[in-house]
mmCIF file with all atom_site columns, C-alpha atoms and ligand atoms in Angstrom:
data_model
loop_
_atom_site.group_PDB
_atom_site.id
_atom_site.type_symbol
_atom_site.label_atom_id
_atom_site.label_alt_id
_atom_site.label_comp_id
_atom_site.label_asym_id
_atom_site.label_entity_id
_atom_site.label_seq_id
_atom_site.pdbx_PDB_ins_code
_atom_site.Cartn_x
_atom_site.Cartn_y
_atom_site.Cartn_z
_atom_site.occupancy
_atom_site.B_iso_or_equiv
_atom_site.pdbx_formal_charge
_atom_site.auth_seq_id
_atom_site.auth_comp_id
_atom_site.auth_asym_id
_atom_site.auth_atom_id
_atom_site.pdbx_PDB_model_num
ATOM   1   C  CA  . MET A 1 1   ? 52.946 167.171 -59.142 1.00 67.00 ? 1   MET A CA  1
ATOM   2   C  CA  . GLN A 1 2   ? 53.422 168.885 -55.851 1.00 74.00 ? 2   GLN A CA  1
ATOM   3   C  CA  . VAL A 1 3   ? 51.982 166.912 -52.974 1.00 88.00 ? 3   VAL A CA  1
ATOM   4   C  CA  . LEU A 1 4   ? 49.402 168.821 -50.913 1.00 94.00 ? 4   LEU A CA  1
ATOM   5   C  CA  . LYS A 1 5   ? 49.729 171.780 -53.261 1.00 94.00 ? 5   LYS A CA  1
ATOM   6   C  CA  . LYS A 1 6   ? 46.973 173.606 -51.415 1.00 96.00 ? 6   LYS A CA  1
ATOM   7   C  CA  . PHE A 1 7   ? 49.235 173.944 -48.383 1.00 96.00 ? 7   PHE A CA  1
ATOM   8   C  CA  . PHE A 1 8   ? 51.968 175.681 -50.368 1.00 95.00 ? 8   PHE A CA  1
ATOM   9   C  CA  . ASP A 1 9   ? 49.498 177.948 -52.141 1.00 96.00 ? 9   ASP A CA  1
ATOM   10  C  CA  . ASN A 1 10  ? 47.844 178.871 -48.857 1.00 97.00 ? 10  ASN A CA  1
ATOM   11  C  CA  . ASN A 1 11  ? 51.230 179.555 -47.308 1.00 97.00 ? 11  ASN A CA  1
ATOM   12  C  CA  . LYS A 1 12  ? 52.279 181.936 -50.099 1.00 97.00 ? 12  LYS A CA  1
ATOM   13  C  CA  . ASN A 1 13  ? 49.024 183.858 -49.777 1.00 98.00 ? 13  ASN A CA  1
ATOM   14  C  CA  . TRP A 1 14  ? 49.291 183.976 -45.988 1.00 96.00 ? 14  TRP A CA  1
ATOM   15  C  CA  . ALA A 1 15  ? 52.891 185.254 -46.049 1.00 97.00 ? 15  ALA A CA  1
ATOM   16  C  CA  . ALA A 1 16  ? 51.983 187.883 -48.656 1.00 97.00 ? 16  ALA A CA  1
ATOM   17  C  CA  . GLU A 1 17  ? 49.036 189.025 -46.559 1.00 96.00 ? 17  GLU A CA  1
ATOM   18  C  CA  . ILE A 1 18  ? 51.208 189.482 -43.460 1.00 95.00 ? 18  ILE A CA  1
ATOM   19  C  CA  . LYS A 1 19  ? 53.903 191.291 -45.460 1.00 96.00 ? 19  LYS A CA  1
ATOM   20  C  CA  . LYS A 1 20  ? 51.253 193.661 -46.752 1.00 96.00 ? 20  LYS A CA  1
ATOM   21  C  CA  . GLY A 1 21  ? 50.721 194.856 -43.178 1.00 94.00 ? 21  GLY A CA  1
ATOM   22  C  CA  . ASP A 1 22  ? 54.400 194.794 -42.212 1.00 95.00 ? 22  ASP A CA  1
ATOM   23  C  CA  . PRO A 1 23  ? 56.975 194.311 -45.003 1.00 96.00 ? 23  PRO A CA  1
ATOM   24  C  CA  . ASP A 1 24  ? 59.736 193.460 -42.489 1.00 95.00 ? 24  ASP A CA  1
ATOM   25  C  CA  . PHE A 1 25  ? 57.644 191.077 -40.394 1.00 95.00 ? 25  PHE A CA  1
ATOM   26  C  CA  . PHE A 1 26  ? 59.480 187.865 -41.302 1.00 96.00 ? 26  PHE A CA  1
ATOM   27  C  CA  . THR A 1 27  ? 62.978 189.337 -41.440 1.00 95.00 ? 27  THR A CA  1
ATOM   28  C  CA  . LYS A 1 28  ? 62.481 190.745 -37.937 1.00 93.00 ? 28  LYS A CA  1
ATOM   29  C  CA  . LEU A 1 29  ? 61.164 187.383 -36.693 1.00 93.00 ? 29  LEU A CA  1
ATOM   30  C  CA  . ALA A 1 30  ? 64.104 185.513 -38.195 1.00 92.00 ? 30  ALA A CA  1
ATOM   31  C  CA  . SER A 1 31  ? 66.594 187.236 -35.919 1.00 88.00 ? 31  SER A CA  1
ATOM   32  C  CA  . GLN A 1 32  ? 64.987 186.171 -32.639 1.00 85.00 ? 32  GLN A CA  1
ATOM   33  C  CA  . GLN A 1 33  ? 61.884 184.987 -30.825 1.00 87.00 ? 33  GLN A CA  1
ATOM   34  C  CA  . SER A 1 34  ? 60.803 186.635 -27.599 1.00 93.00 ? 34  SER A CA  1
ATOM   35  C  CA  . PRO A 1 35  ? 57.331 185.376 -26.788 1.00 96.00 ? 35  PRO A CA  1
ATOM   36  C  CA  . GLU A 1 36  ? 55.900 186.283 -23.396 1.00 98.00 ? 36  GLU A CA  1
ATOM   37  C  CA  . TYR A 1 37  ? 53.590 183.287 -23.295 1.00 98.00 ? 37  TYR A CA  1
ATOM   38  C  CA  . LEU A 1 38  ? 53.902 179.531 -23.159 1.00 98.00 ? 38  LEU A CA  1
ATOM   39  C  CA  . TRP A 1 39  ? 50.728 177.743 -24.221 1.00 98.00 ? 39  TRP A CA  1
ATOM   40  C  CA  . ILE A 1 40  ? 50.178 174.141 -23.162 1.00 98.00 ? 40  ILE A CA  1
ATOM   41  C  CA  . GLY A 1 41  ? 47.096 172.915 -24.979 1.00 98.00 ? 41  GLY A CA  1
ATOM   42  C  CA  . CYS A 1 42  ? 45.372 169.918 -26.486 1.00 98.00 ? 42  CYS A CA  1
ATOM   43  C  CA  . ALA A 1 43  ? 46.481 168.552 -29.852 1.00 98.00 ? 43  ALA A CA  1
ATOM   44  C  CA  . ASP A 1 44  ? 42.843 168.754 -31.032 1.00 98.00 ? 44  ASP A CA  1
ATOM   45  C  CA  . SER A 1 45  ? 42.705 170.386 -34.491 1.00 98.00 ? 45  SER A CA  1
ATOM   46  C  CA  . ARG A 1 46  ? 39.839 172.596 -33.358 1.00 98.00 ? 46  ARG A CA  1
ATOM   47  C  CA  . VAL A 1 47  ? 41.927 174.337 -30.701 1.00 98.00 ? 47  VAL A CA  1
ATOM   48  C  CA  . PRO A 1 48  ? 44.833 176.021 -32.521 1.00 97.00 ? 48  PRO A CA  1
ATOM   49  C  CA  . ALA A 1 49  ? 46.659 178.207 -30.002 1.00 97.00 ? 49  ALA A CA  1
ATOM   50  C  CA  . ASN A 1 50  ? 47.525 181.273 -32.081 1.00 97.00 ? 50  ASN A CA  1
ATOM   51  C  CA  . GLU A 1 51  ? 44.276 181.432 -34.002 1.00 97.00 ? 51  GLU A CA  1
ATOM   52  C  CA  . ILE A 1 52  ? 41.840 181.397 -31.094 1.00 97.00 ? 52  ILE A CA  1
ATOM   53  C  CA  . VAL A 1 53  ? 43.594 184.300 -29.375 1.00 98.00 ? 53  VAL A CA  1
ATOM   54  C  CA  . ASN A 1 54  ? 44.349 186.053 -32.672 1.00 97.00 ? 54  ASN A CA  1
ATOM   55  C  CA  . MET A 1 55  ? 48.124 186.189 -32.242 1.00 96.00 ? 55  MET A CA  1
ATOM   56  C  CA  . LEU A 1 56  ? 50.879 186.234 -34.809 1.00 94.00 ? 56  LEU A CA  1
ATOM   57  C  CA  . PRO A 1 57  ? 53.935 183.975 -35.181 1.00 95.00 ? 57  PRO A CA  1
ATOM   58  C  CA  . GLY A 1 58  ? 56.488 184.910 -32.547 1.00 96.00 ? 58  GLY A CA  1
ATOM   59  C  CA  . GLU A 1 59  ? 53.979 185.705 -29.811 1.00 96.00 ? 59  GLU A CA  1
ATOM   60  C  CA  . ILE A 1 60  ? 53.294 182.307 -28.233 1.00 98.00 ? 60  ILE A CA  1
ATOM   61  C  CA  . PHE A 1 61  ? 55.595 179.370 -27.512 1.00 98.00 ? 61  PHE A CA  1
ATOM   62  C  CA  . VAL A 1 62  ? 53.436 176.276 -27.887 1.00 98.00 ? 62  VAL A CA  1
ATOM   63  C  CA  . HIS A 1 63  ? 53.333 172.725 -26.589 1.00 98.00 ? 63  HIS A CA  1
ATOM   64  C  CA  . ARG A 1 64  ? 50.363 170.521 -27.398 1.00 98.00 ? 64  ARG A CA  1
ATOM   65  C  CA  . ASN A 1 65  ? 49.534 166.933 -26.610 1.00 98.00 ? 65  ASN A CA  1
ATOM   66  C  CA  . ILE A 1 66  ? 46.428 164.843 -26.172 1.00 98.00 ? 66  ILE A CA  1
ATOM   67  C  CA  . ALA A 1 67  ? 44.288 166.356 -23.404 1.00 98.00 ? 67  ALA A CA  1
ATOM   68  C  CA  . ASN A 1 68  ? 46.884 169.003 -22.434 1.00 98.00 ? 68  ASN A CA  1
ATOM   69  C  CA  . VAL A 1 69  ? 48.569 166.864 -19.816 1.00 98.00 ? 69  VAL A CA  1
ATOM   70  C  CA  . VAL A 1 70  ? 51.719 167.868 -17.924 1.00 98.00 ? 70  VAL A CA  1
ATOM   71  C  CA  . VAL A 1 71  ? 53.267 164.625 -16.748 1.00 98.00 ? 71  VAL A CA  1
ATOM   72  C  CA  . HIS A 1 72  ? 56.009 164.808 -14.100 1.00 95.00 ? 72  HIS A CA  1
ATOM   73  C  CA  . THR A 1 73  ? 58.382 162.689 -16.186 1.00 97.00 ? 73  THR A CA  1
ATOM   74  C  CA  . ASP A 1 74  ? 57.488 163.772 -19.731 1.00 98.00 ? 74  ASP A CA  1
ATOM   75  C  CA  . LEU A 1 75  ? 60.837 165.033 -21.024 1.00 98.00 ? 75  LEU A CA  1
ATOM   76  C  CA  . ASN A 1 76  ? 59.162 166.572 -24.039 1.00 98.00 ? 76  ASN A CA  1
ATOM   77  C  CA  . CYS A 1 77  ? 56.835 168.828 -22.058 1.00 98.00 ? 77  CYS A CA  1
ATOM   78  C  CA  . LEU A 1 78  ? 59.422 169.479 -19.329 1.00 98.00 ? 78  LEU A CA  1
ATOM   79  C  CA  . SER A 1 79  ? 61.988 170.538 -21.921 1.00 98.00 ? 79  SER A CA  1
ATOM   80  C  CA  . VAL A 1 80  ? 59.496 172.962 -23.415 1.00 98.00 ? 80  VAL A CA  1
ATOM   81  C  CA  . ILE A 1 81  ? 58.794 174.421 -19.969 1.00 98.00 ? 81  ILE A CA  1
ATOM   82  C  CA  . GLN A 1 82  ? 62.515 174.678 -19.198 1.00 98.00 ? 82  GLN A CA  1
ATOM   83  C  CA  . TYR A 1 83  ? 63.317 176.467 -22.443 1.00 98.00 ? 83  TYR A CA  1
ATOM   84  C  CA  . ALA A 1 84  ? 60.326 178.784 -22.121 1.00 98.00 ? 84  ALA A CA  1
ATOM   85  C  CA  . VAL A 1 85  ? 61.070 179.715 -18.512 1.00 98.00 ? 85  VAL A CA  1
ATOM   86  C  CA  . GLU A 1 86  ? 64.866 179.754 -18.417 1.00 98.00 ? 86  GLU A CA  1
ATOM   87  C  CA  . VAL A 1 87  ? 65.782 180.962 -21.893 1.00 97.00 ? 87  VAL A CA  1
ATOM   88  C  CA  . LEU A 1 88  ? 62.773 182.787 -23.303 1.00 97.00 ? 88  LEU A CA  1
ATOM   89  C  CA  . LYS A 1 89  ? 61.773 183.993 -19.833 1.00 98.00 ? 89  LYS A CA  1
ATOM   90  C  CA  . VAL A 1 90  ? 58.082 183.913 -20.614 1.00 98.00 ? 90  VAL A CA  1
ATOM   91  C  CA  . LYS A 1 91  ? 55.937 185.789 -18.120 1.00 98.00 ? 91  LYS A CA  1
ATOM   92  C  CA  . HIS A 1 92  ? 52.903 183.561 -18.436 1.00 98.00 ? 92  HIS A CA  1
ATOM   93  C  CA  . ILE A 1 93  ? 52.286 179.842 -18.811 1.00 98.00 ? 93  ILE A CA  1
ATOM   94  C  CA  . ILE A 1 94  ? 48.774 179.031 -19.953 1.00 98.00 ? 94  ILE A CA  1
ATOM   95  C  CA  . VAL A 1 95  ? 47.328 175.554 -19.624 1.00 98.00 ? 95  VAL A CA  1
ATOM   96  C  CA  . CYS A 1 96  ? 44.349 175.585 -21.950 1.00 98.00 ? 96  CYS A CA  1
ATOM   97  C  CA  . GLY A 1 97  ? 41.935 172.687 -21.995 1.00 98.00 ? 97  GLY A CA  1
ATOM   98  C  CA  . HIS A 1 98  ? 38.724 172.428 -23.947 1.00 98.00 ? 98  HIS A CA  1
ATOM   99  C  CA  . TYR A 1 99  ? 35.265 170.940 -23.585 1.00 98.00 ? 99  TYR A CA  1
ATOM   100 C  CA  . ASP A 1 100 ? 34.363 167.952 -25.778 1.00 98.00 ? 100 ASP A CA  1
ATOM   101 C  CA  . CYS A 1 101 ? 37.941 166.730 -25.514 1.00 98.00 ? 101 CYS A CA  1
ATOM   102 C  CA  . GLY A 1 102 ? 38.265 163.290 -27.079 1.00 98.00 ? 102 GLY A CA  1
ATOM   103 C  CA  . GLY A 1 103 ? 41.068 162.373 -24.688 1.00 98.00 ? 103 GLY A CA  1
ATOM   104 C  CA  . ILE A 1 104 ? 38.941 163.196 -21.657 1.00 98.00 ? 104 ILE A CA  1
ATOM   105 C  CA  . THR A 1 105 ? 35.977 161.300 -23.074 1.00 97.00 ? 105 THR A CA  1
ATOM   106 C  CA  . ALA A 1 106 ? 38.128 158.257 -23.815 1.00 97.00 ? 106 ALA A CA  1
ATOM   107 C  CA  . ALA A 1 107 ? 39.588 158.371 -20.315 1.00 97.00 ? 107 ALA A CA  1
ATOM   108 C  CA  . LEU A 1 108 ? 36.125 158.050 -18.778 1.00 94.00 ? 108 LEU A CA  1
ATOM   109 C  CA  . GLU A 1 109 ? 35.401 154.954 -20.837 1.00 94.00 ? 109 GLU A CA  1
ATOM   110 C  CA  . ASN A 1 110 ? 36.271 151.401 -19.961 1.00 95.00 ? 110 ASN A CA  1
ATOM   111 C  CA  . SER A 1 111 ? 37.024 150.322 -23.527 1.00 95.00 ? 111 SER A CA  1
ATOM   112 C  CA  . GLU A 1 112 ? 40.511 149.676 -24.862 1.00 96.00 ? 112 GLU A CA  1
ATOM   113 C  CA  . HIS A 1 113 ? 42.051 152.262 -27.217 1.00 95.00 ? 113 HIS A CA  1
ATOM   114 C  CA  . GLY A 1 114 ? 45.568 150.877 -27.563 1.00 97.00 ? 114 GLY A CA  1
ATOM   115 C  CA  . LEU A 1 115 ? 48.804 152.556 -26.521 1.00 97.00 ? 115 LEU A CA  1
ATOM   116 C  CA  . ILE A 1 116 ? 47.038 155.806 -25.729 1.00 97.00 ? 116 ILE A CA  1
ATOM   117 C  CA  . ASP A 1 117 ? 45.339 154.160 -22.746 1.00 97.00 ? 117 ASP A CA  1
ATOM   118 C  CA  . ASN A 1 118 ? 48.654 154.527 -20.931 1.00 97.00 ? 118 ASN A CA  1
ATOM   119 C  CA  . TRP A 1 119 ? 48.610 158.274 -21.563 1.00 97.00 ? 119 TRP A CA  1
ATOM   120 C  CA  . LEU A 1 120 ? 44.945 158.538 -20.600 1.00 97.00 ? 120 LEU A CA  1
ATOM   121 C  CA  . ARG A 1 121 ? 45.672 156.985 -17.226 1.00 97.00 ? 121 ARG A CA  1
ATOM   122 C  CA  . HIS A 1 122 ? 46.869 160.433 -16.179 1.00 98.00 ? 122 HIS A CA  1
ATOM   123 C  CA  . ILE A 1 123 ? 43.338 161.663 -16.831 1.00 98.00 ? 123 ILE A CA  1
ATOM   124 C  CA  . LYS A 1 124 ? 41.895 158.720 -14.941 1.00 98.00 ? 124 LYS A CA  1
ATOM   125 C  CA  . ASP A 1 125 ? 44.099 159.857 -12.036 1.00 98.00 ? 125 ASP A CA  1
ATOM   126 C  CA  . VAL A 1 126 ? 42.499 163.299 -12.217 1.00 98.00 ? 126 VAL A CA  1
ATOM   127 C  CA  . TYR A 1 127 ? 39.099 161.591 -12.077 1.00 98.00 ? 127 TYR A CA  1
ATOM   128 C  CA  . ARG A 1 128 ? 40.234 159.577 -9.064  1.00 98.00 ? 128 ARG A CA  1
ATOM   129 C  CA  . PHE A 1 129 ? 41.379 162.729 -7.222  1.00 97.00 ? 129 PHE A CA  1
ATOM   130 C  CA  . HIS A 1 130 ? 37.963 164.341 -7.765  1.00 98.00 ? 130 HIS A CA  1
ATOM   131 C  CA  . GLN A 1 131 ? 35.707 161.313 -8.080  1.00 98.00 ? 131 GLN A CA  1
ATOM   132 C  CA  . GLU A 1 132 ? 33.136 162.492 -5.562  1.00 98.00 ? 132 GLU A CA  1
ATOM   133 C  CA  . GLU A 1 133 ? 32.644 165.870 -7.233  1.00 98.00 ? 133 GLU A CA  1
ATOM   134 C  CA  . ILE A 1 134 ? 32.541 164.454 -10.752 1.00 98.00 ? 134 ILE A CA  1
ATOM   135 C  CA  . ASP A 1 135 ? 30.143 161.637 -9.864  1.00 97.00 ? 135 ASP A CA  1
ATOM   136 C  CA  . ALA A 1 136 ? 27.846 164.193 -8.199  1.00 98.00 ? 136 ALA A CA  1
ATOM   137 C  CA  . GLN A 1 137 ? 27.271 165.992 -11.527 1.00 98.00 ? 137 GLN A CA  1
ATOM   138 C  CA  . PRO A 1 138 ? 23.694 165.625 -12.852 1.00 98.00 ? 138 PRO A CA  1
ATOM   139 C  CA  . ASN A 1 139 ? 24.501 163.913 -16.161 1.00 97.00 ? 139 ASN A CA  1
ATOM   140 C  CA  . GLU A 1 140 ? 27.246 162.492 -18.363 1.00 96.00 ? 140 GLU A CA  1
ATOM   141 C  CA  . LYS A 1 141 ? 27.863 165.772 -20.220 1.00 97.00 ? 141 LYS A CA  1
ATOM   142 C  CA  . ALA A 1 142 ? 28.266 167.674 -16.946 1.00 98.00 ? 142 ALA A CA  1
ATOM   143 C  CA  . ARG A 1 143 ? 30.641 164.963 -15.671 1.00 97.00 ? 143 ARG A CA  1
ATOM   144 C  CA  . LEU A 1 144 ? 32.775 165.246 -18.802 1.00 98.00 ? 144 LEU A CA  1
ATOM   145 C  CA  . ASP A 1 145 ? 32.757 169.053 -18.700 1.00 98.00 ? 145 ASP A CA  1
ATOM   146 C  CA  . ARG A 1 146 ? 33.810 169.064 -15.061 1.00 98.00 ? 146 ARG A CA  1
ATOM   147 C  CA  . LEU A 1 147 ? 36.591 166.555 -15.733 1.00 98.00 ? 147 LEU A CA  1
ATOM   148 C  CA  . CYS A 1 148 ? 37.833 168.787 -18.582 1.00 98.00 ? 148 CYS A CA  1
ATOM   149 C  CA  . GLU A 1 149 ? 37.966 171.698 -16.116 1.00 98.00 ? 149 GLU A CA  1
ATOM   150 C  CA  . LEU A 1 150 ? 39.538 169.742 -13.256 1.00 98.00 ? 150 LEU A CA  1
ATOM   151 C  CA  . ASN A 1 151 ? 42.124 168.317 -15.630 1.00 98.00 ? 151 ASN A CA  1
ATOM   152 C  CA  . VAL A 1 152 ? 43.246 171.879 -16.396 1.00 98.00 ? 152 VAL A CA  1
ATOM   153 C  CA  . VAL A 1 153 ? 43.365 172.672 -12.670 1.00 98.00 ? 153 VAL A CA  1
ATOM   154 C  CA  . GLU A 1 154 ? 45.538 169.604 -12.006 1.00 98.00 ? 154 GLU A CA  1
ATOM   155 C  CA  . GLN A 1 155 ? 47.868 170.366 -14.921 1.00 98.00 ? 155 GLN A CA  1
ATOM   156 C  CA  . VAL A 1 156 ? 48.304 173.944 -13.687 1.00 98.00 ? 156 VAL A CA  1
ATOM   157 C  CA  . ALA A 1 157 ? 49.423 172.444 -10.377 1.00 98.00 ? 157 ALA A CA  1
ATOM   158 C  CA  . ASN A 1 158 ? 51.786 170.082 -12.207 1.00 98.00 ? 158 ASN A CA  1
ATOM   159 C  CA  . VAL A 1 159 ? 53.365 173.033 -14.031 1.00 98.00 ? 159 VAL A CA  1
ATOM   160 C  CA  . CYS A 1 160 ? 53.761 174.914 -10.738 1.00 98.00 ? 160 CYS A CA  1
ATOM   161 C  CA  . HIS A 1 161 ? 55.416 171.905 -9.101  1.00 97.00 ? 161 HIS A CA  1
ATOM   162 C  CA  . THR A 1 162 ? 58.185 171.633 -11.689 1.00 97.00 ? 162 THR A CA  1
ATOM   163 C  CA  . THR A 1 163 ? 61.662 172.596 -10.506 1.00 97.00 ? 163 THR A CA  1
ATOM   164 C  CA  . MET A 1 164 ? 61.908 175.123 -13.362 1.00 97.00 ? 164 MET A CA  1
ATOM   165 C  CA  . VAL A 1 165 ? 58.867 177.108 -12.300 1.00 98.00 ? 165 VAL A CA  1
ATOM   166 C  CA  . GLN A 1 166 ? 59.745 176.963 -8.613  1.00 97.00 ? 166 GLN A CA  1
ATOM   167 C  CA  . ASN A 1 167 ? 63.310 178.079 -9.323  1.00 97.00 ? 167 ASN A CA  1
ATOM   168 C  CA  . ALA A 1 168 ? 62.023 180.985 -11.401 1.00 98.00 ? 168 ALA A CA  1
ATOM   169 C  CA  . TRP A 1 169 ? 59.844 182.093 -8.512  1.00 98.00 ? 169 TRP A CA  1
ATOM   170 C  CA  . LYS A 1 170 ? 62.701 181.639 -6.040  1.00 97.00 ? 170 LYS A CA  1
ATOM   171 C  CA  . SER A 1 171 ? 64.925 183.894 -8.116  1.00 97.00 ? 171 SER A CA  1
ATOM   172 C  CA  . GLY A 1 172 ? 62.244 186.580 -8.294  1.00 97.00 ? 172 GLY A CA  1
ATOM   173 C  CA  . GLN A 1 173 ? 61.406 186.020 -11.970 1.00 98.00 ? 173 GLN A CA  1
ATOM   174 C  CA  . PRO A 1 174 ? 57.826 187.132 -12.614 1.00 98.00 ? 174 PRO A CA  1
ATOM   175 C  CA  . LEU A 1 175 ? 55.851 184.132 -13.814 1.00 98.00 ? 175 LEU A CA  1
ATOM   176 C  CA  . ALA A 1 176 ? 52.123 183.443 -13.700 1.00 98.00 ? 176 ALA A CA  1
ATOM   177 C  CA  . VAL A 1 177 ? 50.579 180.054 -14.447 1.00 98.00 ? 177 VAL A CA  1
ATOM   178 C  CA  . HIS A 1 178 ? 47.003 180.208 -15.732 1.00 98.00 ? 178 HIS A CA  1
ATOM   179 C  CA  . GLY A 1 179 ? 44.248 177.655 -16.306 1.00 98.00 ? 179 GLY A CA  1
ATOM   180 C  CA  . TRP A 1 180 ? 41.808 178.336 -19.109 1.00 98.00 ? 180 TRP A CA  1
ATOM   181 C  CA  . ILE A 1 181 ? 39.213 176.333 -20.979 1.00 98.00 ? 181 ILE A CA  1
ATOM   182 C  CA  . TYR A 1 182 ? 37.898 176.741 -24.486 1.00 98.00 ? 182 TYR A CA  1
ATOM   183 C  CA  . ARG A 1 183 ? 34.504 175.721 -25.799 1.00 98.00 ? 183 ARG A CA  1
ATOM   184 C  CA  . VAL A 1 184 ? 34.715 174.362 -29.323 1.00 97.00 ? 184 VAL A CA  1
ATOM   185 C  CA  . SER A 1 185 ? 30.998 174.916 -29.906 1.00 97.00 ? 185 SER A CA  1
ATOM   186 C  CA  . ASP A 1 186 ? 31.079 178.699 -29.349 1.00 97.00 ? 186 ASP A CA  1
ATOM   187 C  CA  . GLY A 1 187 ? 34.748 179.622 -29.872 1.00 98.00 ? 187 GLY A CA  1
ATOM   188 C  CA  . ILE A 1 188 ? 34.949 181.260 -26.463 1.00 98.00 ? 188 ILE A CA  1
ATOM   189 C  CA  . LEU A 1 189 ? 37.783 181.007 -23.954 1.00 98.00 ? 189 LEU A CA  1
ATOM   190 C  CA  . ARG A 1 190 ? 37.044 181.023 -20.221 1.00 98.00 ? 190 ARG A CA  1
ATOM   191 C  CA  . ASP A 1 191 ? 39.339 181.675 -17.283 1.00 98.00 ? 191 ASP A CA  1
ATOM   192 C  CA  . LEU A 1 192 ? 39.139 178.980 -14.589 1.00 98.00 ? 192 LEU A CA  1
ATOM   193 C  CA  . ASN A 1 193 ? 40.599 181.441 -12.057 1.00 98.00 ? 193 ASN A CA  1
ATOM   194 C  CA  . VAL A 1 194 ? 43.418 179.240 -10.804 1.00 97.00 ? 194 VAL A CA  1
ATOM   195 C  CA  . CYS A 1 195 ? 46.198 181.676 -11.630 1.00 98.00 ? 195 CYS A CA  1
ATOM   196 C  CA  . THR A 1 196 ? 49.283 180.911 -9.524  1.00 97.00 ? 196 THR A CA  1
ATOM   197 C  CA  . THR A 1 197 ? 52.159 183.358 -9.189  1.00 97.00 ? 197 THR A CA  1
ATOM   198 C  CA  . SER A 1 198 ? 54.269 182.281 -6.218  1.00 96.00 ? 198 SER A CA  1
ATOM   199 C  CA  . ILE A 1 199 ? 55.695 179.311 -4.345  1.00 95.00 ? 199 ILE A CA  1
ATOM   200 C  CA  . GLU A 1 200 ? 53.528 180.145 -1.301  1.00 94.00 ? 200 GLU A CA  1
ATOM   201 C  CA  . GLU A 1 201 ? 50.434 179.240 -3.310  1.00 95.00 ? 201 GLU A CA  1
ATOM   202 C  CA  . ILE A 1 202 ? 51.421 175.610 -3.897  1.00 94.00 ? 202 ILE A CA  1
ATOM   203 C  CA  . SER A 1 203 ? 50.992 172.813 -1.382  1.00 91.00 ? 203 SER A CA  1
ATOM   204 C  CA  . ARG A 1 204 ? 53.807 172.437 1.131   1.00 91.00 ? 204 ARG A CA  1
ATOM   205 C  CA  . ILE A 1 205 ? 54.724 168.881 0.130   1.00 91.00 ? 205 ILE A CA  1
ATOM   206 C  CA  . GLN A 1 206 ? 55.499 170.022 -3.428  1.00 92.00 ? 206 GLN A CA  1
ATOM   207 C  CA  . ARG A 1 207 ? 57.786 172.875 -2.457  1.00 91.00 ? 207 ARG A CA  1
ATOM   208 C  CA  . ILE A 1 208 ? 61.501 172.462 -3.070  1.00 88.00 ? 208 ILE A CA  1
ATOM   209 C  CA  . ALA A 1 209 ? 62.935 174.910 -0.584  1.00 71.00 ? 209 ALA A CA  1
HETATM 210 CO CO1 . CO  B 2 .   ? 41.299 167.573 -26.511 1.00 69.16 ? 1   CO  B CO1 1
#
């Protein structure tokens, strides 16, 4: 008996459906990938990158982790950014957070969750940077929503501060870093308007001349 047979059946149907629209779709994809977008999103099953923006395989390079965090020393995420920027030469990096993020909620709690608490400390840092604004929100839901948004804003900055992104800008490579947020309860994506496209837009202390 095939394990998880449904997955293989679904896959066959999906591939056939795509080939109906474009018989050469997969053979063309096999020769190369040239996505223009890098998506850094949450691992949450309700926020699948390609699906929510209705894009096909080959269009978005994707990195996901809990609460869409870009940590200065995370070799996994940094390697993805390096490959996307230096080899694929993506034109856009999108940090996409979402409301009702379990990672954000857990980070605002004082209970112990195990190993993940060490990861969530990066979110607690975001809270610490913006404590006054978050605490001023009228209720718990508004506090969580605002932390979800500010976490995206901070991760956009972290992407911009990487040597890879700064070097791309220095060499004149067009590259925009965007911060978006998705609402699971209505399926709608919102732009947080923090798009950054040049080294002049980042704080002086972070610039590597
Ligand atoms: Co999440």
